[in-house]
Coordinates of N, CA, C and O in Angstrom, one line a residue:
M1 N 195.3 -80.6 85.3 CA 196.8 -80.7 85.4 C 197.3 -79.3 84.8 O 198.1 -78.7 85.2
A2 N 196.7 -79.0 83.7 CA 197.2 -77.9 82.8 C 197.1 -76.6 83.6 O 198.0 -75.7 83.6
T3 N 195.9 -76.4 84.3 CA 195.6 -75.2 85.1 C 196.7 -75.0 86.2 O 197.4 -74.0 86.4
T4 N 197.0 -76.2 87.0 CA 197.9 -76.0 88.0 C 199.3 -75.8 87.5 O 200.1 -75.0 88.1
L5 N 199.8 -76.4 86.4 CA 201.1 -76.2 85.8 C 201.2 -74.8 85.3 O 202.2 -74.1 85.5
E6 N 200.1 -74.1 84.7 CA 200.1 -72.7 84.4 C 200.1 -71.8 85.5 O 201.0 -70.9 85.5
S7 N 199.4 -72.1 86.6 CA 199.7 -71.3 87.7 C 201.0 -71.4 88.4 O 201.4 -70.4 88.9
Y8 N 201.5 -72.5 88.4 CA 202.9 -72.8 89.0 C 204.0 -72.0 88.2 O 204.9 -71.5 88.6
S9 N 203.8 -72.1 86.8 CA 204.6 -71.2 85.8 C 204.5 -69.8 86.2 O 205.7 -69.2 86.3
V10 N 203.4 -69.2 86.6 CA 203.3 -67.8 86.8 C 203.9 -67.6 88.2 O 204.7 -66.7 88.4
C11 N 203.8 -68.5 89.2 CA 204.5 -68.5 90.5 C 206.0 -68.4 90.3 O 206.6 -67.6 90.9
L12 N 206.4 -69.3 89.4 CA 208.0 -69.3 89.4 C 208.4 -68.1 88.7 O 209.5 -67.6 89.1
Q13 N 207.7 -67.6 87.8 CA 208.0 -66.2 87.0 C 208.0 -65.2 88.2 O 209.0 -64.2 88.2
N14 N 207.2 -65.0 89.2 CA 207.1 -64.1 90.2 C 208.3 -64.3 91.1 O 209.0 -63.3 91.4
V15 N 208.7 -65.5 91.4 CA 209.8 -65.7 92.3 C 211.2 -65.3 91.7 O 212.0 -64.7 92.3
L16 N 211.4 -65.6 90.4 CA 212.6 -65.5 89.7 C 212.8 -64.2 89.1 O 213.8 -63.6 89.0
G17 N 211.7 -63.5 88.8 CA 211.8 -62.1 88.3 C 212.8 -62.1 87.0 O 212.6 -62.7 86.0
D18 N 213.6 -61.0 87.1 CA 214.6 -60.7 86.0 C 215.6 -61.8 85.9 O 216.3 -61.8 84.6
A19 N 215.7 -62.7 86.6 CA 216.9 -63.8 86.4 C 216.3 -64.7 85.5 O 217.1 -65.4 84.9
L20 N 215.0 -64.8 85.2 CA 214.4 -65.7 84.3 C 214.4 -65.2 82.8 O 214.0 -64.2 82.6
A21 N 215.0 -66.0 81.9 CA 215.1 -65.4 80.5 C 214.0 -66.2 79.7 O 213.4 -65.4 78.9
Q22 N 213.5 -67.3 80.1 CA 212.5 -68.1 79.4 C 211.9 -69.2 80.2 O 212.6 -69.8 80.9
I23 N 210.5 -69.4 80.0 CA 210.0 -70.5 80.7 C 209.1 -71.2 79.6 O 208.3 -70.6 78.9
T24 N 209.1 -72.6 79.4 CA 208.4 -73.2 78.6 C 207.7 -74.5 79.2 O 208.3 -75.0 80.3
E25 N 206.7 -74.9 78.7 CA 205.9 -76.2 79.1 C 205.9 -77.1 78.1 O 205.5 -76.9 77.0
R26 N 206.3 -78.4 78.3 CA 206.3 -79.4 77.2 C 206.1 -80.7 77.9 O 206.9 -81.0 78.9
L27 N 205.3 -81.4 77.5 CA 205.0 -82.8 78.0 C 204.7 -82.8 79.5 O 205.2 -83.7 80.2
G28 N 204.0 -81.8 80.0 CA 203.8 -81.7 81.4 C 204.9 -81.4 82.3 O 204.7 -81.5 83.6
E29 N 205.9 -80.8 81.8 CA 207.0 -80.3 82.5 C 207.4 -79.1 82.2 O 207.3 -78.5 81.1
L30 N 207.9 -78.2 83.2 CA 208.5 -76.9 83.1 C 210.0 -76.8 82.9 O 210.6 -77.5 83.5
T31 N 210.5 -76.1 81.9 CA 211.8 -75.8 81.7 C 212.0 -74.4 81.9 O 211.5 -73.5 81.3
L32 N 212.9 -73.9 82.7 CA 213.4 -72.6 83.0 C 214.7 -72.2 82.4 O 215.7 -73.2 82.6
I33 N 214.8 -71.3 81.6 CA 216.2 -70.8 81.2 C 216.5 -69.6 82.1 O 215.7 -68.6 82.0
V34 N 217.6 -69.6 82.8 CA 218.0 -68.5 83.7 C 219.2 -67.9 83.0 O 219.9 -68.5 82.3
K35 N 219.3 -66.5 83.4 CA 220.5 -65.8 82.8 C 221.7 -66.2 83.6 O 221.7 -66.5 84.8
P36 N 222.9 -66.3 82.9 CA 224.1 -66.8 83.5 C 224.6 -66.0 84.8 O 225.0 -66.5 85.8
Q37 N 224.5 -64.7 84.7 CA 224.9 -63.8 85.7 C 223.9 -63.9 87.0 O 224.4 -63.6 88.1
A38 N 222.8 -64.5 86.8 CA 221.9 -64.5 87.9 C 221.6 -66.1 88.3 O 220.8 -66.4 89.1
Y39 N 222.5 -67.0 87.8 CA 222.2 -68.4 88.0 C 222.2 -68.9 89.5 O 221.3 -69.5 89.9
A40 N 223.3 -68.4 90.1 CA 223.3 -68.8 91.6 C 222.3 -68.4 92.5 O 221.5 -69.0 93.4
S41 N 221.8 -67.0 92.2 CA 220.8 -66.3 93.0 C 219.5 -67.0 92.7 O 218.6 -67.2 93.4
A42 N 219.3 -67.2 91.4 CA 217.9 -68.1 90.9 C 217.8 -69.3 91.7 O 216.8 -69.8 92.1
M43 N 218.9 -70.1 91.6 CA 218.9 -71.5 92.2 C 218.7 -71.4 93.7 O 218.0 -72.3 94.2
L44 N 219.3 -70.4 94.3 CA 219.0 -70.3 95.8 C 217.6 -69.9 96.1 O 217.1 -70.5 97.1
A45 N 216.9 -69.1 95.2 CA 215.6 -68.8 95.3 C 214.8 -70.1 95.3 O 213.8 -70.2 95.9
L46 N 215.1 -70.9 94.2 CA 214.4 -72.0 93.9 C 214.4 -73.1 95.1 O 213.5 -73.8 95.5
R47 N 215.4 -72.9 95.8 CA 215.7 -73.9 96.9 C 214.9 -73.4 98.1 O 214.3 -74.1 99.0
D48 N 215.0 -72.0 98.4 CA 214.7 -71.5 99.6 C 213.2 -70.7 99.7 O 212.7 -70.7 100.7
H49 N 212.7 -70.5 98.5 CA 211.4 -69.7 98.5 C 210.3 -70.7 99.0 O 210.3 -71.8 98.5
P50 N 209.5 -70.2 99.9 CA 208.5 -71.2 100.3 C 207.5 -71.8 99.2 O 206.9 -73.0 99.5
D51 N 207.4 -71.1 98.1 CA 206.5 -71.6 97.0 C 207.2 -72.6 96.1 O 206.5 -73.0 95.3
C52 N 208.5 -72.5 96.4 CA 209.3 -73.4 95.5 C 209.9 -74.7 96.2 O 209.4 -75.9 96.1
R53 N 210.7 -74.5 97.2 CA 211.3 -75.5 98.1 C 211.9 -76.8 97.5 O 211.6 -77.9 97.8
F54 N 212.7 -76.6 96.3 CA 213.3 -77.7 95.6 C 214.5 -78.0 96.6 O 215.7 -77.5 96.3
E55 N 214.2 -79.0 97.4 CA 215.2 -79.3 98.3 C 216.3 -80.3 97.6 O 217.3 -80.5 98.1
Q56 N 216.1 -81.0 96.6 CA 216.9 -82.1 96.0 C 217.3 -81.7 94.6 O 216.4 -81.3 93.7
L57 N 218.6 -81.7 94.3 CA 219.1 -81.7 93.0 C 219.1 -83.2 92.5 O 219.9 -84.0 93.2
I58 N 218.4 -83.5 91.4 CA 218.4 -84.9 91.0 C 219.5 -85.2 90.0 O 220.1 -86.3 90.1
D59 N 219.7 -84.2 89.1 CA 220.7 -84.5 88.1 C 221.2 -83.2 87.6 O 220.6 -82.1 87.7
L60 N 222.5 -83.2 86.9 CA 223.0 -81.9 86.5 C 224.0 -82.5 85.4 O 224.7 -83.5 85.6
C61 N 223.9 -81.9 84.2 CA 224.6 -82.4 83.1 C 225.0 -81.3 82.2 O 224.4 -80.2 82.2
G62 N 226.1 -81.5 81.4 CA 226.5 -80.6 80.4 C 225.8 -80.8 79.0 O 225.3 -81.9 78.9
M63 N 225.7 -79.8 78.1 CA 225.2 -79.9 76.9 C 226.1 -79.2 75.9 O 226.7 -78.2 76.3
D64 N 226.2 -79.7 74.6 CA 226.9 -79.0 73.6 C 226.0 -78.9 72.3 O 225.6 -79.8 71.8
Y65 N 225.6 -77.6 72.1 CA 224.6 -77.3 71.2 C 225.3 -77.0 69.7 O 224.5 -76.5 68.8
S66 N 226.5 -77.2 69.6 CA 227.3 -76.7 68.3 C 226.7 -77.3 67.1 O 226.7 -76.7 66.1
D67 N 226.1 -78.6 67.0 CA 225.4 -79.0 65.9 C 224.0 -79.4 66.0 O 223.4 -80.1 65.3
Y68 N 223.3 -78.7 67.0 CA 222.0 -78.9 67.2 C 221.1 -78.3 66.0 O 221.4 -77.3 65.5
G69 N 220.1 -79.0 65.8 CA 219.1 -78.7 64.7 C 219.8 -78.7 63.4 O 219.6 -77.7 62.5
D70 N 220.8 -79.7 63.2 CA 221.6 -79.8 61.9 C 222.3 -78.5 61.6 O 222.3 -78.1 60.4
G71 N 222.7 -78.0 62.5 CA 223.6 -76.7 62.4 C 222.8 -75.5 62.2 O 223.5 -74.3 62.1
A72 N 221.6 -75.5 62.5 CA 220.7 -74.3 62.5 C 220.8 -73.4 63.8 O 220.4 -72.3 63.9
W73 N 221.4 -74.0 64.8 CA 221.5 -73.4 66.1 C 222.5 -72.2 66.1 O 223.5 -72.3 65.6
D74 N 222.1 -71.1 66.6 CA 222.8 -69.9 66.6 C 223.0 -69.3 67.9 O 223.5 -68.1 68.0
G75 N 222.6 -69.9 68.9 CA 222.9 -69.4 70.3 C 224.3 -69.9 70.8 O 225.1 -70.3 70.3
A76 N 224.4 -69.7 72.2 CA 225.5 -70.1 72.8 C 225.8 -71.8 72.7 O 224.8 -72.4 72.6
R77 N 227.0 -72.1 72.7 CA 227.3 -73.5 72.4 C 227.1 -74.4 73.7 O 226.5 -75.5 73.4
F78 N 227.5 -74.0 74.7 CA 227.5 -74.9 76.0 C 226.3 -74.4 77.0 O 226.2 -73.3 77.1
A79 N 225.8 -75.5 77.6 CA 224.8 -75.2 78.7 C 224.9 -76.2 79.7 O 225.5 -77.1 79.5
V80 N 224.3 -75.9 80.8 CA 224.2 -76.8 82.0 C 222.8 -77.0 82.3 O 222.0 -75.9 82.5
V81 N 222.4 -78.2 82.4 CA 221.0 -78.5 82.6 C 220.9 -79.1 84.0 O 221.6 -80.2 84.2
T82 N 220.0 -78.7 84.9 CA 219.8 -79.3 86.2 C 218.4 -79.6 86.3 O 217.4 -78.9 85.9
H83 N 218.2 -80.8 86.9 CA 216.8 -81.3 87.4 C 216.5 -81.2 88.9 O 217.5 -81.7 89.7
L84 N 215.5 -80.6 89.3 CA 215.3 -80.2 90.8 C 214.0 -80.9 91.2 O 213.0 -81.0 90.3
L85 N 214.0 -81.3 92.3 CA 212.7 -82.0 92.9 C 212.3 -81.3 94.3 O 213.1 -81.1 95.0
S86 N 211.1 -81.0 94.4 CA 210.5 -80.5 95.6 C 209.7 -81.5 96.2 O 208.5 -81.9 95.6
V87 N 210.1 -82.2 97.3 CA 209.3 -83.2 97.9 C 208.2 -82.6 98.6 O 207.1 -83.0 98.5
A88 N 208.5 -81.5 99.3 CA 207.3 -80.8 100.0 C 206.2 -80.4 99.1 O 205.0 -80.4 99.5
N89 N 206.5 -79.9 97.9 CA 205.4 -79.5 97.1 C 205.1 -80.5 95.9 O 204.2 -80.2 95.1
N90 N 205.7 -81.5 95.9 CA 205.5 -82.7 94.7 C 205.6 -82.1 93.3 O 204.8 -82.2 92.6
R91 N 206.7 -81.3 93.2 CA 207.0 -80.7 91.9 C 208.4 -81.1 91.3 O 209.4 -81.2 92.1
R92 N 208.5 -81.0 90.0 CA 209.9 -81.1 89.3 C 210.1 -80.0 88.4 O 209.0 -79.5 88.0
V93 N 211.2 -79.6 88.2 CA 211.6 -78.4 87.2 C 213.0 -78.7 86.7 O 213.8 -79.3 87.4
R94 N 213.1 -78.3 85.5 CA 214.4 -78.3 84.7 C 214.9 -77.0 84.6 O 214.1 -76.0 84.1
V95 N 216.1 -76.7 84.9 CA 216.7 -75.4 84.8 C 217.9 -75.5 83.8 O 218.8 -76.4 84.1
R96 N 217.9 -74.6 82.9 CA 218.9 -74.6 81.9 C 219.7 -73.1 81.8 O 219.0 -72.2 81.9
V97 N 220.9 -73.2 82.0 CA 221.7 -72.0 81.9 C 222.7 -72.1 80.7 O 223.5 -73.1 80.7
F98 N 222.8 -71.2 79.9 CA 223.8 -71.2 78.7 C 225.1 -70.5 79.3 O 225.1 -69.4 80.0
C99 N 226.3 -71.1 79.0 CA 227.6 -70.4 79.2 C 227.8 -69.2 78.3 O 227.8 -69.5 77.1
P100 N 228.1 -68.2 78.8 CA 228.2 -66.8 77.9 C 229.3 -66.9 77.0 O 229.4 -66.3 75.9
D101 N 230.4 -67.6 77.3 CA 231.6 -67.7 76.5 C 231.8 -69.0 75.9 O 232.1 -70.0 76.7
D102 N 231.8 -69.3 74.6 CA 232.0 -70.6 73.9 C 233.4 -71.2 74.1 O 233.8 -72.3 74.2
D103 N 234.5 -70.2 74.1 CA 235.9 -70.6 74.3 C 236.3 -71.1 75.6 O 237.1 -72.1 75.9
L104 N 235.7 -70.4 76.7 CA 235.8 -70.8 78.1 C 234.6 -70.9 78.9 O 234.2 -69.8 79.4
P105 N 233.8 -71.9 78.6 CA 232.5 -72.0 79.2 C 232.5 -72.0 80.9 O 233.1 -73.0 81.3
V106 N 232.1 -71.0 81.4 CA 232.0 -70.9 83.0 C 230.6 -70.6 83.4 O 229.9 -69.8 82.9
V107 N 230.2 -71.4 84.5 CA 229.0 -70.9 85.2 C 229.4 -71.1 86.8 O 230.3 -71.7 87.1
A108 N 228.3 -70.7 87.6 CA 228.7 -70.8 89.0 C 228.5 -72.3 89.5 O 227.5 -73.0 88.8
S109 N 229.2 -72.6 90.5 CA 229.0 -74.0 91.0 C 227.7 -74.0 91.9 O 227.4 -73.1 92.7
M110 N 227.2 -75.2 92.0 CA 225.9 -75.3 92.9 C 226.2 -76.2 94.1 O 225.2 -76.5 94.8
V111 N 227.4 -76.4 94.4 CA 227.9 -77.3 95.4 C 227.4 -76.7 96.8 O 227.1 -77.4 97.6
D112 N 227.6 -75.4 96.9 CA 227.2 -74.8 98.2 C 225.7 -74.8 98.5 O 225.2 -74.7 99.6
I113 N 224.9 -74.9 97.4 CA 223.5 -74.9 97.5 C 223.0 -76.5 97.6 O 222.2 -76.6 98.5
W114 N 223.4 -77.2 96.9 CA 223.2 -78.6 96.9 C 224.5 -79.5 96.7 O 225.1 -79.5 95.7
P115 N 224.9 -80.1 97.9 CA 226.2 -80.7 97.9 C 226.2 -81.9 96.8 O 227.3 -82.2 96.3
A116 N 224.9 -82.3 96.4 CA 224.9 -83.5 95.5 C 225.5 -83.1 94.0 O 225.8 -84.0 93.3
A117 N 225.6 -81.9 94.0 CA 226.1 -81.3 92.6 C 227.6 -81.6 92.3 O 228.1 -81.5 91.2
N118 N 228.3 -82.0 93.2 CA 229.8 -82.1 93.3 C 230.2 -83.0 92.3 O 230.9 -82.5 91.3
W119 N 229.9 -84.2 92.1 CA 230.4 -85.2 91.2 C 229.8 -84.9 89.8 O 230.4 -85.2 88.8
F120 N 228.5 -84.5 89.7 CA 227.8 -84.0 88.4 C 228.6 -82.9 87.8 O 228.9 -83.0 86.7
E121 N 229.0 -82.1 88.5 CA 229.9 -80.9 88.0 C 231.2 -81.4 87.5 O 231.7 -80.8 86.5
R122 N 231.9 -82.2 88.4 CA 233.1 -82.7 87.8 C 232.9 -83.4 86.6 O 233.8 -83.5 85.7
E123 N 231.9 -84.3 86.5 CA 231.6 -85.0 85.2 C 231.5 -84.1 84.0 O 232.0 -84.3 82.9
A124 N 230.7 -83.0 84.2 CA 230.4 -82.0 83.1 C 231.8 -81.3 82.7 O 231.9 -81.0 81.5
F125 N 232.7 -81.0 83.9 CA 233.9 -80.4 83.4 C 234.7 -81.4 82.7 O 235.4 -81.0 81.7
D126 N 234.8 -82.6 83.1 CA 235.7 -83.7 82.4 C 235.2 -84.0 81.0 O 236.1 -83.9 80.1
L127 N 233.8 -84.1 80.8 CA 233.4 -84.6 79.4 C 233.1 -83.3 78.5 O 233.3 -83.6 77.3
Y128 N 232.8 -82.1 79.0 CA 232.5 -81.0 78.1 C 233.5 -79.8 78.4 O 233.5 -78.9 77.5
G129 N 234.3 -79.8 79.5 CA 235.2 -78.7 79.6 C 234.4 -77.5 80.2 O 235.0 -76.4 80.2
I130 N 233.4 -77.7 80.8 CA 232.5 -76.6 81.5 C 233.2 -76.4 82.9 O 233.3 -77.3 83.7
V131 N 233.7 -75.1 83.2 CA 234.4 -74.7 84.5 C 233.1 -74.3 85.3 O 232.4 -73.5 85.1
F132 N 233.1 -74.8 86.7 CA 232.2 -74.4 87.6 C 232.8 -73.5 88.7 O 233.6 -74.0 89.4
E133 N 232.7 -72.3 88.6 CA 233.3 -71.3 89.4 C 232.9 -71.4 91.0 O 231.7 -71.6 91.2
G134 N 233.8 -71.6 91.9 CA 233.5 -72.0 93.2 C 233.4 -73.3 93.7 O 233.3 -73.7 94.8
H135 N 233.7 -74.3 92.5 CA 233.7 -75.8 92.9 C 234.9 -76.0 93.9 O 235.9 -75.6 93.4
P136 N 234.7 -76.7 94.9 CA 235.9 -77.0 95.8 C 237.0 -77.9 95.3 O 238.1 -77.9 95.8
D137 N 236.6 -78.7 94.3 CA 237.6 -79.7 93.9 C 237.3 -80.1 92.5 O 237.2 -81.3 92.1
L138 N 237.5 -79.2 91.6 CA 237.2 -79.4 90.1 C 238.2 -80.1 89.4 O 239.3 -79.5 89.0
R139 N 238.2 -81.4 89.3 CA 239.1 -82.2 88.5 C 238.4 -83.3 87.7 O 237.2 -83.5 88.1
R140 N 239.2 -83.9 86.9 CA 238.5 -85.0 86.1 C 238.1 -86.2 87.0 O 238.7 -86.4 87.9
I141 N 237.0 -86.7 86.5 CA 236.4 -87.7 87.3 C 236.2 -89.2 86.6 O 236.3 -90.2 87.1
L142 N 236.1 -89.2 85.1 CA 236.0 -90.4 84.5 C 237.1 -90.6 83.5 O 237.5 -91.7 83.4
T143 N 237.8 -89.5 83.1 CA 239.0 -89.9 82.2 C 240.3 -89.8 83.0 O 240.2 -89.4 84.1
D144 N 241.4 -90.2 82.4 CA 242.7 -90.2 83.1 C 243.3 -88.9 83.2 O 242.7 -88.0 82.4
Y145 N 244.0 -88.7 84.1 CA 244.5 -87.2 84.5 C 245.3 -86.7 83.2 O 245.3 -85.6 83.1
G146 N 245.9 -87.6 82.6 CA 246.7 -87.1 81.4 C 245.8 -87.0 80.1 O 246.4 -86.7 79.0
F147 N 244.6 -87.4 80.3 CA 243.8 -87.2 79.1 C 243.7 -85.8 78.4 O 243.7 -84.8 79.0
I148 N 243.7 -85.7 77.2 CA 243.6 -84.6 76.4 C 242.3 -84.3 75.8 O 241.7 -85.1 75.0
G149 N 241.7 -83.1 76.0 CA 240.4 -82.8 75.4 C 239.2 -83.3 76.4 O 239.4 -83.6 77.5
H150 N 238.1 -83.1 75.8 CA 236.7 -83.3 76.5 C 235.9 -84.2 75.6 O 235.5 -83.7 74.6
P151 N 235.8 -85.5 75.8 CA 235.2 -86.4 74.9 C 233.8 -86.3 74.4 O 233.3 -86.8 73.4
F152 N 232.9 -85.5 75.2 CA 231.5 -85.3 74.8 C 231.4 -84.1 73.9 O 230.3 -83.7 73.5
R153 N 232.4 -83.3 73.7 CA 232.3 -82.2 72.8 C 232.0 -82.7 71.3 O 232.7 -83.8 70.9
K154 N 231.2 -82.0 70.5 CA 230.8 -82.5 69.2 C 232.2 -82.6 68.3 O 232.2 -83.2 67.3
D155 N 233.1 -81.8 68.6 CA 234.3 -81.7 67.8 C 235.5 -82.5 68.3 O 236.5 -82.6 67.6
F156 N 235.1 -83.4 69.2 CA 236.2 -84.3 69.6 C 236.3 -85.5 68.7 O 235.4 -86.1 68.1
P157 N 237.6 -85.7 68.3 CA 237.8 -86.8 67.3 C 237.3 -88.3 67.7 O 237.6 -88.7 68.9
L158 N 236.7 -89.0 66.8 CA 236.1 -90.4 67.4 C 237.3 -91.1 67.8 O 237.0 -92.1 68.6
S159 N 238.4 -91.2 67.2 CA 239.5 -92.0 67.6 C 240.2 -91.3 68.7 O 241.2 -92.2 69.3
G160 N 240.0 -90.3 69.2 CA 240.7 -89.7 70.3 C 242.0 -89.0 69.9 O 242.3 -89.0 68.8
N161 N 242.7 -88.4 70.8 CA 244.1 -87.8 70.6 C 245.3 -88.8 70.8 O 246.2 -88.5 70.1
V162 N 245.2 -89.6 71.8 CA 246.4 -90.3 72.1 C 245.7 -91.7 72.5 O 244.6 -91.9 72.8
E163 N 246.6 -92.7 72.4 CA 246.1 -94.0 73.0 C 247.2 -94.5 74.0 O 248.3 -94.1 74.1
M164 N 246.7 -95.4 74.9 CA 247.3 -95.9 76.0 C 247.5 -97.4 75.8 O 246.5 -98.0 75.5
R165 N 248.7 -97.8 76.2 CA 248.9 -99.4 76.2 C 249.9 -99.7 77.0 O 250.7 -98.8 77.4
Y166 N 250.1 -100.9 77.4 CA 251.1 -101.6 78.3 C 252.2 -101.8 77.4 O 252.2 -102.6 76.4
D167 N 253.5 -101.4 77.7 CA 254.6 -101.7 77.0 C 255.5 -102.7 77.8 O 255.9 -102.4 78.9
P168 N 255.6 -103.9 77.3 CA 256.2 -105.0 78.2 C 257.8 -104.8 78.3 O 258.4 -105.1 79.3
T169 N 258.4 -104.0 77.4 CA 259.8 -103.8 77.5 C 260.2 -102.7 78.6 O 261.0 -102.8 79.3
Q170 N 259.2 -101.6 78.7 CA 259.3 -100.6 79.7 C 258.6 -101.1 81.0 O 258.9 -100.5 82.0
Q171 N 257.8 -102.0 81.0 CA 257.0 -102.6 82.1 C 256.3 -101.4 82.7 O 256.1 -101.4 83.9
R172 N 255.6 -100.8 81.9 CA 254.7 -99.7 82.4 C 253.6 -99.2 81.3 O 253.8 -99.6 80.0
V173 N 252.7 -98.5 81.6 CA 251.7 -98.0 80.7 C 252.4 -96.8 80.0 O 252.9 -95.9 80.6
I174 N 252.2 -96.7 78.6 CA 252.7 -95.5 78.0 C 251.6 -94.9 77.0 O 250.5 -95.7 76.8
Y175 N 251.8 -93.7 76.8 CA 250.9 -93.0 75.9 C 251.6 -92.7 74.6 O 252.8 -92.4 74.5
Q176 N 250.9 -92.9 73.5 CA 251.5 -92.8 72.1 C 250.4 -92.1 71.2 O 249.2 -92.1 71.5
P177 N 250.9 -91.7 70.2 CA 249.8 -91.0 69.2 C 249.0 -92.2 68.7 O 249.2 -93.3 68.6
V178 N 247.9 -91.7 68.3 CA 246.7 -92.7 67.9 C 247.2 -93.5 66.5 O 247.7 -92.9 65.6
S179 N 247.2 -94.9 66.6 CA 247.6 -95.5 65.5 C 246.5 -96.0 64.4 O 246.7 -96.4 63.5
I180 N 245.3 -95.7 64.9 CA 244.1 -96.0 64.1 C 243.9 -94.9 63.1 O 244.0 -93.7 63.4
E181 N 243.8 -95.1 61.8 CA 243.5 -94.1 60.8 C 242.2 -93.6 60.8 O 241.3 -94.4 60.9
P182 N 241.9 -92.3 60.8 CA 240.6 -91.8 60.8 C 239.8 -92.3 59.6 O 240.3 -92.2 58.5
R183 N 238.6 -92.7 59.9 CA 237.8 -93.0 58.7 C 236.3 -92.8 59.1 O 235.8 -92.6 60.3
E184 N 235.6 -92.8 58.1 CA 234.0 -92.5 58.2 C 233.5 -93.9 58.1 O 233.6 -94.6 57.1
I185 N 232.6 -94.2 59.2 CA 232.1 -95.6 59.2 C 230.5 -95.4 58.7 O 229.7 -94.6 59.3
V186 N 230.4 -96.0 57.7 CA 229.1 -96.0 57.0 C 228.5 -97.4 57.2 O 229.1 -98.3 56.6
P187 N 227.4 -97.6 57.9 CA 226.7 -98.9 58.0 C 226.1 -99.5 56.7 O 225.7 -98.7 55.9
R188 N 226.4 -100.7 56.5 CA 225.8 -101.3 55.2 C 225.4 -102.6 55.6 O 225.7 -103.2 56.5
I189 N 224.4 -103.0 54.8 CA 223.9 -104.5 55.1 C 224.0 -105.3 53.8 O 223.6 -104.9 52.7
V190 N 224.8 -106.4 54.0 CA 225.0 -107.3 52.9 C 224.3 -108.5 53.2 O 224.3 -109.2 54.1
R191 N 223.2 -108.8 52.3 CA 222.5 -110.1 52.4 C 222.6 -111.0 51.2 O 222.7 -110.4 50.1
D192 N 222.6 -112.2 51.3 CA 222.6 -113.1 50.3 C 221.2 -113.0 49.5 O 220.1 -112.7 50.2
E193 N 221.1 -113.3 48.3 CA 219.9 -113.2 47.5 C 218.8 -114.2 48.0 O 217.5 -113.8 48.0
S194 N 219.2 -115.3 48.5 CA 218.3 -116.3 49.0 C 218.0 -116.1 50.6 O 217.4 -117.0 51.1
Y195 N 218.4 -115.1 51.0 CA 218.2 -114.9 52.6 C 216.8 -114.9 53.0 O 216.0 -114.0 52.4
G196 N 216.4 -115.8 53.8 CA 214.8 -115.9 54.4 C 214.0 -116.7 53.5 O 212.9 -116.6 53.7
A197 N 214.6 -117.1 52.3 CA 213.6 -117.8 51.3 C 213.4 -119.2 51.8 O 212.2 -119.7 51.3
G198 N 214.0 -119.9 52.6 CA 213.7 -121.2 52.9 C 212.8 -121.3 54.2 O 212.6 -122.5 54.7
R199 N 212.1 -120.3 54.6 CA 211.3 -120.4 55.6 C 209.8 -120.7 55.4 O 209.3 -120.5 54.5

């Protein structure tokens, strides 16, 4: 298995050329890190090149590396990770692209290459604030339209920014500032001295 994975790694390096920033093998899987400016062309090559033929996009998600490695991370904050499947070649590959700007994370949309990316990209936009350039309908998919912020970002407050409740006097749903005071939750175990002694 190792030999075929190594040879496939060389094949992918030849196909992607300068678009490839890094390739790693771990636990029998390949992870490709592609340059953001070459993301769309690299993904098109992975789909169309006869040695690749990744016909299916299995998953696409956002990542926030701001606290990765207990704060030791010094690279770009946001990334998009895509899992691809080649039924024809019985291969899987993981592709990661880092957003070059932490303040406004933007990468190319994959909807034109794999239509299945549509809702995955909307989810990554909603939860992480990653903008997918060229997406036909980039809007929130899980949170409310009036929602403030992106809840999967590491700096998002645990209690949120606003709370929503039904107001019986106005007979409608209203938004108001969060009424829960911020606190740090520390788990603790309280046990009786004789706990488990009668068994």
